[in-house]
Amino acid sequence: MCSTCQTWSDHTIVRWVKATLEGRQAIATLGSHSRSVAVSRGCPQGGVLSPLLWCLVVDELLARLSGGGVYAQGHVDDICLLAVEKFPNMVSGLIQWVLCAVEAWCGELGLSVNPDKTGLTAFTRRRNFQVSSNPVYSEGHYNAPCWSSIWE
């Protein structure tokens, strides 16, 4: 469990939340056939505690990432990161630092990031600014894209 949860919570509340998350079963039914599997990760979809638990866990990550030209915000179950620098290669370096920090934090908690749900949007005043790609996930690590600007 995250250090923030343990610091801010009474031991009894932590035990109660753990009890609600452990021993869960997911059941899928198709016609007359059913299959049940144990759920060992995540919060119940639509659970009343799920948003609060997400906030408690992710708050630590947002605090780590904020500052030094990076602004981190959490919304519902997503994280938005804004990297601000004057030159594209510096933004690329900031994004790479953020990706490494997120990977390290996830590794500490046994979590993961879905590469298919990771995107990148560049905001600039330049007319022809190109982003080569979204962050690339290969060999177990994210790599920031290389950015270049094309002048007319």
mmCIF file of C-alpha atoms in Angstrom:
data_model
loop_
_atom_site.group_PDB
_atom_site.id
_atom_site.type_symbol
_atom_site.label_atom_id
_atom_site.label_comp_id
_atom_site.label_asym_id
_atom_site.label_seq_id
_atom_site.Cartn_x
_atom_site.Cartn_y
_atom_site.Cartn_z
ATOM 1 C CA MET A 1 0.000 0.000 0.000
ATOM 2 C CA CYS A 2 1.291 3.489 -0.759
ATOM 3 C CA SER A 3 3.101 5.502 1.886
ATOM 4 C CA THR A 4 0.544 8.320 1.624
ATOM 5 C CA CYS A 5 -2.284 5.926 2.497
ATOM 6 C CA GLN A 6 -0.376 4.596 5.498
ATOM 7 C CA THR A 7 0.581 8.068 6.715
ATOM 8 C CA TRP A 8 -2.851 9.678 6.431
ATOM 9 C CA SER A 9 -5.009 6.770 7.524
ATOM 10 C CA ASP A 10 -5.877 5.099 10.744
ATOM 11 C CA HIS A 11 -4.709 1.462 10.877
ATOM 12 C CA THR A 12 -8.305 0.242 11.218
ATOM 13 C CA ILE A 13 -9.360 2.094 8.060
ATOM 14 C CA VAL A 14 -6.405 0.662 6.121
ATOM 15 C CA ARG A 15 -7.362 -2.871 7.215
ATOM 16 C CA TRP A 16 -11.008 -2.225 6.254
ATOM 17 C CA VAL A 17 -10.066 -0.979 2.765
ATOM 18 C CA LYS A 18 -7.699 -3.934 2.249
ATOM 19 C CA ALA A 19 -10.498 -6.320 3.240
ATOM 20 C CA THR A 20 -12.826 -4.780 0.620
ATOM 21 C CA LEU A 21 -10.182 -5.221 -2.104
ATOM 22 C CA GLU A 22 -8.954 -8.725 -1.260
ATOM 23 C CA GLY A 23 -10.775 -11.927 -2.134
ATOM 24 C CA ARG A 24 -12.791 -10.427 -5.006
ATOM 25 C CA GLN A 25 -14.131 -12.561 -7.870
ATOM 26 C CA ALA A 26 -15.033 -11.563 -11.437
ATOM 27 C CA ILE A 27 -17.683 -13.673 -13.140
ATOM 28 C CA ALA A 28 -18.287 -13.763 -16.892
ATOM 29 C CA THR A 29 -21.395 -15.439 -18.259
ATOM 30 C CA LEU A 30 -22.162 -16.373 -21.855
ATOM 31 C CA GLY A 31 -25.435 -18.176 -22.317
ATOM 32 C CA SER A 32 -25.497 -20.996 -19.789
ATOM 33 C CA HIS A 33 -21.728 -21.006 -19.226
ATOM 34 C CA SER A 34 -20.027 -19.031 -16.449
ATOM 35 C CA ARG A 35 -16.425 -18.565 -15.505
ATOM 36 C CA SER A 36 -15.098 -17.084 -12.289
ATOM 37 C CA VAL A 37 -11.574 -15.714 -11.738
ATOM 38 C CA ALA A 38 -9.889 -14.099 -8.767
ATOM 39 C CA VAL A 39 -9.261 -10.350 -9.069
ATOM 40 C CA SER A 40 -5.930 -9.410 -7.539
ATOM 41 C CA ARG A 41 -5.404 -5.870 -8.830
ATOM 42 C CA GLY A 42 -7.225 -2.578 -9.168
ATOM 43 C CA CYS A 43 -10.298 -1.073 -7.592
ATOM 44 C CA PRO A 44 -13.849 -2.193 -8.268
ATOM 45 C CA GLN A 45 -15.298 -0.459 -11.327
ATOM 46 C CA GLY A 46 -17.966 1.950 -10.123
ATOM 47 C CA GLY A 47 -17.063 1.423 -6.482
ATOM 48 C CA VAL A 48 -17.729 4.389 -4.205
ATOM 49 C CA LEU A 49 -14.237 4.134 -2.679
ATOM 50 C CA SER A 50 -12.414 3.686 -5.996
ATOM 51 C CA PRO A 51 -11.952 7.419 -6.834
ATOM 52 C CA LEU A 52 -10.764 8.184 -3.286
ATOM 53 C CA LEU A 53 -8.283 5.299 -3.314
ATOM 54 C CA TRP A 54 -6.966 6.398 -6.719
ATOM 55 C CA CYS A 55 -6.471 9.940 -5.402
ATOM 56 C CA LEU A 56 -4.635 8.734 -2.307
ATOM 57 C CA VAL A 57 -2.276 6.545 -4.313
ATOM 58 C CA VAL A 58 -1.635 8.924 -7.233
ATOM 59 C CA ASP A 59 -1.182 12.008 -5.037
ATOM 60 C CA GLU A 60 2.340 10.824 -4.211
ATOM 61 C CA LEU A 61 3.218 10.540 -7.923
ATOM 62 C CA LEU A 62 1.770 13.958 -8.762
ATOM 63 C CA ALA A 63 3.851 15.536 -5.992
ATOM 64 C CA ARG A 64 7.015 13.831 -7.313
ATOM 65 C CA LEU A 65 6.445 14.990 -10.871
ATOM 66 C CA SER A 66 5.417 18.600 -10.272
ATOM 67 C CA GLY A 67 8.093 21.245 -10.554
ATOM 68 C CA GLY A 68 11.083 21.890 -12.759
ATOM 69 C CA GLY A 69 9.006 22.724 -15.832
ATOM 70 C CA VAL A 70 6.536 19.852 -15.411
ATOM 71 C CA TYR A 71 2.967 20.363 -14.240
ATOM 72 C CA ALA A 72 1.093 17.220 -13.195
ATOM 73 C CA GLN A 73 -2.682 16.980 -12.755
ATOM 74 C CA GLY A 74 -4.923 14.047 -11.953
ATOM 75 C CA HIS A 75 -8.509 13.797 -13.182
ATOM 76 C CA VAL A 76 -10.843 10.874 -12.520
ATOM 77 C CA ASP A 77 -8.479 7.971 -13.341
ATOM 78 C CA ASP A 78 -6.120 9.785 -15.708
ATOM 79 C CA ILE A 79 -2.970 11.828 -15.321
ATOM 80 C CA CYS A 80 -2.126 14.813 -17.497
ATOM 81 C CA LEU A 81 1.436 16.091 -17.629
ATOM 82 C CA LEU A 82 2.436 19.424 -19.116
ATOM 83 C CA ALA A 83 6.119 19.996 -19.910
ATOM 84 C CA VAL A 84 7.102 23.600 -20.612
ATOM 85 C CA GLU A 85 10.417 24.650 -22.154
ATOM 86 C CA LYS A 86 11.585 27.057 -24.821
ATOM 87 C CA PHE A 87 13.237 24.500 -27.110
ATOM 88 C CA PRO A 88 11.734 21.201 -28.389
ATOM 89 C CA ASN A 89 14.762 19.079 -27.443
ATOM 90 C CA MET A 90 14.492 20.333 -23.852
ATOM 91 C CA VAL A 91 10.811 19.389 -23.750
ATOM 92 C CA SER A 92 11.741 15.953 -25.059
ATOM 93 C CA GLY A 93 14.274 15.596 -22.231
ATOM 94 C CA LEU A 94 11.672 16.636 -19.631
ATOM 95 C CA ILE A 95 9.188 14.144 -21.009
ATOM 96 C CA GLN A 96 11.813 11.384 -20.896
ATOM 97 C CA TRP A 97 12.530 12.246 -17.245
ATOM 98 C CA VAL A 98 8.785 12.103 -16.468
ATOM 99 C CA LEU A 99 8.379 8.753 -18.232
ATOM 100 C CA CYS A 100 11.302 7.292 -16.255
ATOM 101 C CA ALA A 101 9.904 8.692 -12.983
ATOM 102 C CA VAL A 102 6.456 7.215 -13.692
ATOM 103 C CA GLU A 103 7.984 3.826 -14.532
ATOM 104 C CA ALA A 104 10.036 3.846 -11.319
ATOM 105 C CA TRP A 105 7.005 4.819 -9.208
ATOM 106 C CA CYS A 106 4.882 2.113 -10.833
ATOM 107 C CA GLY A 107 7.622 -0.431 -10.187
ATOM 108 C CA GLU A 108 7.694 0.517 -6.491
ATOM 109 C CA LEU A 109 3.951 -0.126 -6.161
ATOM 110 C CA GLY A 110 3.630 -3.073 -8.548
ATOM 111 C CA LEU A 111 1.554 -1.014 -11.002
ATOM 112 C CA SER A 112 1.868 -0.523 -14.742
ATOM 113 C CA VAL A 113 0.988 2.019 -17.423
ATOM 114 C CA ASN A 114 -0.998 0.969 -20.468
ATOM 115 C CA PRO A 115 1.098 1.981 -23.521
ATOM 116 C CA ASP A 116 -2.025 2.031 -25.708
ATOM 117 C CA LYS A 117 -3.554 4.742 -23.497
ATOM 118 C CA THR A 118 -0.479 6.981 -23.484
ATOM 119 C CA GLY A 119 -0.589 9.954 -25.833
ATOM 120 C CA LEU A 120 1.255 13.145 -26.598
ATOM 121 C CA THR A 121 0.020 16.526 -27.821
ATOM 122 C CA ALA A 122 2.360 19.419 -28.656
ATOM 123 C CA PHE A 123 1.176 22.999 -28.088
ATOM 124 C CA THR A 124 3.252 25.657 -29.805
ATOM 125 C CA ARG A 125 3.024 28.981 -31.621
ATOM 126 C CA ARG A 126 5.092 27.605 -34.492
ATOM 127 C CA ARG A 127 3.099 27.026 -37.645
ATOM 128 C CA ASN A 128 4.737 23.784 -38.764
ATOM 129 C CA PHE A 129 5.731 21.828 -35.707
ATOM 130 C CA GLN A 130 5.932 18.071 -36.040
ATOM 131 C CA VAL A 131 5.981 15.406 -33.368
ATOM 132 C CA SER A 132 7.552 12.232 -34.691
ATOM 133 C CA SER A 133 5.395 9.936 -32.526
ATOM 134 C CA ASN A 134 3.781 9.334 -29.190
ATOM 135 C CA PRO A 135 6.027 7.966 -26.460
ATOM 136 C CA VAL A 136 7.287 4.572 -27.606
ATOM 137 C CA TYR A 137 7.134 1.542 -25.311
ATOM 138 C CA SER A 138 9.803 -0.990 -26.168
ATOM 139 C CA GLU A 139 11.792 -3.537 -24.218
ATOM 140 C CA GLY A 140 9.889 -2.664 -21.060
ATOM 141 C CA HIS A 141 10.603 1.087 -21.134
ATOM 142 C CA TYR A 142 9.048 4.251 -22.521
ATOM 143 C CA ASN A 143 11.099 6.487 -24.789
ATOM 144 C CA ALA A 144 10.164 10.090 -25.500
ATOM 145 C CA PRO A 145 9.727 11.059 -29.150
ATOM 146 C CA CYS A 146 12.239 13.215 -30.970
ATOM 147 C CA TRP A 147 10.756 16.552 -31.931
ATOM 148 C CA SER A 148 11.670 18.742 -34.842
ATOM 149 C CA SER A 149 10.273 21.913 -36.283
ATOM 150 C CA ILE A 150 10.029 22.513 -39.996
ATOM 151 C CA TRP A 151 10.184 26.099 -41.200
ATOM 152 C CA GLU A 152 8.583 27.219 -44.435
#
